[in-house]
Short mmCIF file of C-alpha atoms in Angstrom, two decimals:
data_model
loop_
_atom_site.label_atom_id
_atom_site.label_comp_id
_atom_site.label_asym_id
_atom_site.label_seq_id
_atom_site.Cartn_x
_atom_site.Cartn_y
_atom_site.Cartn_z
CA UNK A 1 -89.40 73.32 -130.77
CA UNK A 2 -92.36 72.24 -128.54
CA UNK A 3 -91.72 71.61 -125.11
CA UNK A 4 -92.72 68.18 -123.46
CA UNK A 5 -92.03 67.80 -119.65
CA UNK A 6 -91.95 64.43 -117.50
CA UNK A 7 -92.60 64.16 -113.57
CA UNK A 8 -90.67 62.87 -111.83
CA UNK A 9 -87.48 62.47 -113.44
CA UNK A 10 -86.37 59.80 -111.38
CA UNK A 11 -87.66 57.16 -108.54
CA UNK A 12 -87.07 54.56 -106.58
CA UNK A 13 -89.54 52.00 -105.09
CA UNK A 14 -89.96 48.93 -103.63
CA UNK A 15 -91.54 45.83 -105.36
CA UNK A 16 -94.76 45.26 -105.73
CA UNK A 17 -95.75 49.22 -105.27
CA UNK A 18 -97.21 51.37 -108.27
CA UNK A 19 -95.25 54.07 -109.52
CA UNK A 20 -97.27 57.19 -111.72
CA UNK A 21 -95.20 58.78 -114.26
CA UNK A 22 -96.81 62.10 -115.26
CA UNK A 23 -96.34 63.25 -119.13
CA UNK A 24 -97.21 66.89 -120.14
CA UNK A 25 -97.24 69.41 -123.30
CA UNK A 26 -95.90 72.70 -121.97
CA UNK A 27 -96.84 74.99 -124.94
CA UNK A 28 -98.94 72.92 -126.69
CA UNK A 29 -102.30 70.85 -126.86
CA UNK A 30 -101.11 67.07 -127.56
CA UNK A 31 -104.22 64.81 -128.38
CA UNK A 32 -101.81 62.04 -128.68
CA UNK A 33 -99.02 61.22 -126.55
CA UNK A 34 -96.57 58.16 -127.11
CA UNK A 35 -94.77 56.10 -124.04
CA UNK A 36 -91.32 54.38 -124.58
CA UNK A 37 -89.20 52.37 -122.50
CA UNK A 38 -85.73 51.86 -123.08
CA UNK A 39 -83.01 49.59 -121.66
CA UNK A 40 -79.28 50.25 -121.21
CA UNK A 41 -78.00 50.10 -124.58
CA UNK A 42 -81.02 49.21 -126.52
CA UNK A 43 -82.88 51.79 -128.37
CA UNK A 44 -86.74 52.95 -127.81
CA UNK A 45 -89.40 50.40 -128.02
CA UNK A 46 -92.78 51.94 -128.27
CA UNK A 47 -95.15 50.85 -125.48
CA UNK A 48 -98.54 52.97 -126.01
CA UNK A 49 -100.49 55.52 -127.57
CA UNK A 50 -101.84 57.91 -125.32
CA UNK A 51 -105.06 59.44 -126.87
CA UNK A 52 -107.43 62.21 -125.17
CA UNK A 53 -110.51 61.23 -124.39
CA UNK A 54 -110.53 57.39 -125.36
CA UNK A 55 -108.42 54.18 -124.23
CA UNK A 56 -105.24 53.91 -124.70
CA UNK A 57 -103.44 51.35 -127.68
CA UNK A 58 -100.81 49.24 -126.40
CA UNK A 59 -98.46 48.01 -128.65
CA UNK A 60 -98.11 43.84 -128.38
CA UNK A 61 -96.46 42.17 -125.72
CA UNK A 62 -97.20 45.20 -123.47
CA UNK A 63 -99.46 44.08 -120.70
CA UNK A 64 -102.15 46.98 -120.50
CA UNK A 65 -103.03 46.00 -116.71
CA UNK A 66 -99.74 46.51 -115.57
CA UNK A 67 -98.95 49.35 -117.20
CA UNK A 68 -102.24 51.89 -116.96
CA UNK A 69 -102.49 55.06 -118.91
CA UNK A 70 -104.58 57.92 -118.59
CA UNK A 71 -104.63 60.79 -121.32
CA UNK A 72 -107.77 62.81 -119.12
CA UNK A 73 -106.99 66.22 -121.28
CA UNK A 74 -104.93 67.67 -123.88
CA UNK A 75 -101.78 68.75 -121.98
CA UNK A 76 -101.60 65.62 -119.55
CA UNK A 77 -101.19 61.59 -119.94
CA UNK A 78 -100.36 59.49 -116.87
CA UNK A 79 -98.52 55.92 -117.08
CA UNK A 80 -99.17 53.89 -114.23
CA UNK A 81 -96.77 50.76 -113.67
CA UNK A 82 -98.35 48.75 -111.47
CA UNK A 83 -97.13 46.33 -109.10
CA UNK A 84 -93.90 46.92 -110.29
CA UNK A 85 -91.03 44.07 -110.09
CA UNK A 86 -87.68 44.45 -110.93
CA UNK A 87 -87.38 43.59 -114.33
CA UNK A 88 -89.35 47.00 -114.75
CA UNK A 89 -86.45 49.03 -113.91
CA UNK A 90 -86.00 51.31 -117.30
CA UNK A 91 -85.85 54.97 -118.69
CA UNK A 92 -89.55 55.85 -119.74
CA UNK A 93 -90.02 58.24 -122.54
CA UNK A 94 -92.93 59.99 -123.07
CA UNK A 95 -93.12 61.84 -126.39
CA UNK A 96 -96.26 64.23 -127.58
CA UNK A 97 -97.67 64.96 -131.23
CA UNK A 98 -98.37 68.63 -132.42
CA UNK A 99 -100.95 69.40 -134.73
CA UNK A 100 -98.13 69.53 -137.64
CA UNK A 101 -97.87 66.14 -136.36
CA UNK A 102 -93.98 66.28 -135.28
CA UNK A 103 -93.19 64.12 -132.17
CA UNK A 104 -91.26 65.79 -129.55
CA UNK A 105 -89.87 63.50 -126.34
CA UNK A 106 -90.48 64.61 -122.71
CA UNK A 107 -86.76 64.51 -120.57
CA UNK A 108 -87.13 60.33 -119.62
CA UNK A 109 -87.91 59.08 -116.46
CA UNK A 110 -85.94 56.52 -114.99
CA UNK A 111 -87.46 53.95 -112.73
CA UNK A 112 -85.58 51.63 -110.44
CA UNK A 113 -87.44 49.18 -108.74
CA UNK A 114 -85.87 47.28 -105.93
CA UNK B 1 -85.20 41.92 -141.12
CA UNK B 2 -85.74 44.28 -138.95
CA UNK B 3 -88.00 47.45 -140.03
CA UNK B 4 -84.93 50.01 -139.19
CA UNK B 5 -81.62 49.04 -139.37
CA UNK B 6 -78.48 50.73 -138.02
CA UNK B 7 -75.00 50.63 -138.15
CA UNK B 8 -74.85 50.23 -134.47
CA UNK B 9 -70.80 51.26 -134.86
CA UNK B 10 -69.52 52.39 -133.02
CA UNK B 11 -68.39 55.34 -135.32
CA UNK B 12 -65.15 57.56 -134.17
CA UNK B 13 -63.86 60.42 -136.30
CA UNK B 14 -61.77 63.26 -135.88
CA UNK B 15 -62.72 66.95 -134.81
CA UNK B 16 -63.72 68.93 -138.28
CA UNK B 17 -64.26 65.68 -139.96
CA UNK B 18 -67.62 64.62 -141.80
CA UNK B 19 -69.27 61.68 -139.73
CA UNK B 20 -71.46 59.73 -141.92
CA UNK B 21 -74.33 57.97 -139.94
CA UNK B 22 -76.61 55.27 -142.68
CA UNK B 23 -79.86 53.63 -142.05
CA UNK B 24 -81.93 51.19 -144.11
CA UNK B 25 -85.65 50.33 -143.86
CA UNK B 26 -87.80 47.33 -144.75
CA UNK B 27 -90.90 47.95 -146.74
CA UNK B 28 -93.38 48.13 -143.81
CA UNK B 29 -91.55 51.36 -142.94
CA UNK B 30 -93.17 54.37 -143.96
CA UNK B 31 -92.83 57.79 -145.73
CA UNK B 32 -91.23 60.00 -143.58
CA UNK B 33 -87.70 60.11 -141.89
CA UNK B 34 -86.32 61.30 -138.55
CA UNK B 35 -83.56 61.60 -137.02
CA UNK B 36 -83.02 61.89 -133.54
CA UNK B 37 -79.77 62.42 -131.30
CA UNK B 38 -79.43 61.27 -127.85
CA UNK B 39 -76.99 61.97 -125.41
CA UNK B 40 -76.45 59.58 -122.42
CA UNK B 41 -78.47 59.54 -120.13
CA UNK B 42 -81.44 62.10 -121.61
CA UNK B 43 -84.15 61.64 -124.17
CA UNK B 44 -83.63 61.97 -127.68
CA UNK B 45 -83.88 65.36 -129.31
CA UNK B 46 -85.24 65.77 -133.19
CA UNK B 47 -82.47 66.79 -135.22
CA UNK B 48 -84.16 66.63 -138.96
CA UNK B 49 -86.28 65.20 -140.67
CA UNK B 50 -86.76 64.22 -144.63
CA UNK B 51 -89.83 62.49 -146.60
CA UNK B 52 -88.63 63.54 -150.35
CA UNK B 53 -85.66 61.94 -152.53
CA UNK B 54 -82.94 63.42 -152.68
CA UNK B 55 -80.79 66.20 -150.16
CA UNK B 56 -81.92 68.14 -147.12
CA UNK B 57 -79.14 70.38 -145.54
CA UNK B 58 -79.75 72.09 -142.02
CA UNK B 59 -76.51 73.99 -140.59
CA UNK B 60 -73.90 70.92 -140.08
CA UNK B 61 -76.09 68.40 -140.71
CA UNK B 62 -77.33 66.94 -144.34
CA UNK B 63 -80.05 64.34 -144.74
CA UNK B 64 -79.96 62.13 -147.40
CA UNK B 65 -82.67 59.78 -148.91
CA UNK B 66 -82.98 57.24 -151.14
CA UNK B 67 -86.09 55.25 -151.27
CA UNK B 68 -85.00 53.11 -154.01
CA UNK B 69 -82.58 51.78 -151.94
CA UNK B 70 -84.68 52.56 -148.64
CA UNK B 71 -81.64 53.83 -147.41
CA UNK B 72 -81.87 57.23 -144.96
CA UNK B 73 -78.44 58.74 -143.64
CA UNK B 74 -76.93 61.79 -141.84
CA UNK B 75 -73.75 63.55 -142.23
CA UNK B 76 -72.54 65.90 -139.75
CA UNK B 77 -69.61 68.31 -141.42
CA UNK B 78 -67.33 69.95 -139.26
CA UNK B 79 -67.43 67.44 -136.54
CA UNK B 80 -67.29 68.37 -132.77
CA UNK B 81 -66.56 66.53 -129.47
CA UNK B 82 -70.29 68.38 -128.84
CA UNK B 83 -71.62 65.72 -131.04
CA UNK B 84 -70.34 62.65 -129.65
CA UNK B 85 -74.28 61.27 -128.95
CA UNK B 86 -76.13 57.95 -130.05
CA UNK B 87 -77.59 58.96 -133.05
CA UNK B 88 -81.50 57.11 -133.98
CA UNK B 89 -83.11 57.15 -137.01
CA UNK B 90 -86.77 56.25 -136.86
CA UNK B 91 -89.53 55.65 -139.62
CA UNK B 92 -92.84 57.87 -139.20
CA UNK B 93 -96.30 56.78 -141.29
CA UNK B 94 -97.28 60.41 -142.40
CA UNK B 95 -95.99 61.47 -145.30
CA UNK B 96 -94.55 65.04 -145.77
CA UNK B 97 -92.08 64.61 -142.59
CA UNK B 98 -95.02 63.75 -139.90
CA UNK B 99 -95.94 61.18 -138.21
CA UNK B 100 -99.05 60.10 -137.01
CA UNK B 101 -98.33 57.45 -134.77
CA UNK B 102 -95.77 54.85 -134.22
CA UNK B 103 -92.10 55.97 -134.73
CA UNK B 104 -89.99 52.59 -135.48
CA UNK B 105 -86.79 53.33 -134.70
CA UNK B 106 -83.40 51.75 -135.66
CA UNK B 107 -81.01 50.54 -132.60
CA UNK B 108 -78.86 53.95 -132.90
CA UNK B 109 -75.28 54.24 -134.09
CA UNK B 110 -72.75 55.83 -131.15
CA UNK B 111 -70.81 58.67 -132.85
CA UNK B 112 -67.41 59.70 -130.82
CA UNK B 113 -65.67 62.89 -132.27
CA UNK B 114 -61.72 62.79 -131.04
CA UNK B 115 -59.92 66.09 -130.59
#
C-alpha cells in the first residue's frame, strides 16, 4: 500500500500557542488529503479536505480560523491549530487519496495541550 | 440514525474462531465499503474493501454486502490474539471501492481474541 507519513508524532504545548502538524505522501502524489481528529474511545470525525492548489473544505462545526490548512504541493498539507486550548488535546489523522482514489491514513499525531 | 452504525461490542472470541464484525448504513451513505482496523494507539490501516453484492474473500478475512439490507460485515476465520484491534467500517462516495472524499465512518466494534 501507499505510504502516508505525519510530523511530529507527538507534542506538547502550552495554551494559547499554535502547533503545525505536517502531512505527507511518501510514494505518491496526493491532490487531496483528509484531516481527522479522534477522541479516546470515539471513532474518526472528519475535519477537512486538504486540496492542492485551492482552499481547503472544512466540514461543519470545524472552525477554519483555528484550525489552518495548507495543501502548497502534491506530497505536503499542513494543519495549523491555532491558539490551541485544552479541549484540543486529540490524535490527528491525516489520510491521502491516490489516483485509484483509495485513502490511506498517515501514523496520527497526538496533541496535548496544557 | 446515524449514517454508519456499529456494533460497538465489545466482541471476544476464542483463538481459531470466526469473529463476525456487522455494520449498517443509512441511505445518505454511499457505494463503496471499507474496512479499516486500528490498533490502540495508531491510525487505522485499510483492511478491504467491497462496492458489489454479494462475497469478497482476502486471506482470513471475508467481506460481505448486502445493500438491500445496507448491511456491510467482516469475518475474520481462524482468529488470532494478533487481531484483537478496533475494527471501523466507513462509507466512501465513489463507486467501484473508491472514494472521493468524505469517509463516514461507524464508531468501531473492539474485537478481543482469547487464547
Amino acid at each position: 500500500g501507499a505510504v502516508v507519513s505525519q510530523h511530529p508524532s507527538w507534542v506538547i504545548c502550552k495554551s494559547g500557542t499554535s502547533v503545525k502538524i505536517e502531512c505527507r505522501s511518501l510514494d505518491f502524489q496526493a491532490t487531496t488529503m483528509f484531516w481527522y481528529r479522534q477522541f479516546p474511545k470515539q471513532s474518526l470525525m472528519l475535519m477537512a479536505t486538504s486540496n492542492e492548489g485551492s482552499k481547503a473544505t472544512y466540514e461543519q462545526g470545524v472552525e477554519k480560523d483555528k484550525f489552518l490548512i495548507n495543501h502548497a504541493s502534491l506530497t505536503l498539507s499542513t494543519l495549523t491549530v491555532t491558539s490551541a486550548h485544552p479541549e484540543d488535546s486529540s490524535f490527528y489523522i491525516c489520510s491521502a487519496l491516490t489516483n485509484e482514489k483509495t485513502q490511506y491514513f498517515g501514523p496520527g499525531t497526538r496533541l496535548l495541550v496544557l | 440514525q446515524k449514517e454508519v452504525e456499529q456494533n460497538s461490542g465489545p466482541l471476544s472470541v476464542p483463538e481459531g474462531a470466526i469473529a463476525s464484525l456487522n455494520c449498517t448504513y443509512s441511505d445518505r451513505v454511499s457505494q463503496s465499503f471499507f474496512w479499516y482496523r486500528q490498533y490502540s494507539g495508531k491510525s487505522p490501516e485499510l483492511i478491504m474493501s467491497i462496492y458489489s453484492n454479494g462475497d469478497k474473500e482476502d486471506g482470513r478475512f471475508t467481506a460481505q454486502l448486502n445493500k438491500a439490507s445496507q448491511y456491510v460485515s467482516l469475518l475474520i476465520r481462524d482468529s488470532q490474539p494478533s487481531d484483537s484491534a478496533t475494527y471501523l467500517c466507513a462509507g466512501g462516495d465513489g463507486a467501484g471501492g473508491t472514494s472521493y472524499g468524505k469517509l463516514t465512518f461507524g464508531q468501531g466494534t473492539i474485537l478481543t481474541v482469547h487464547p
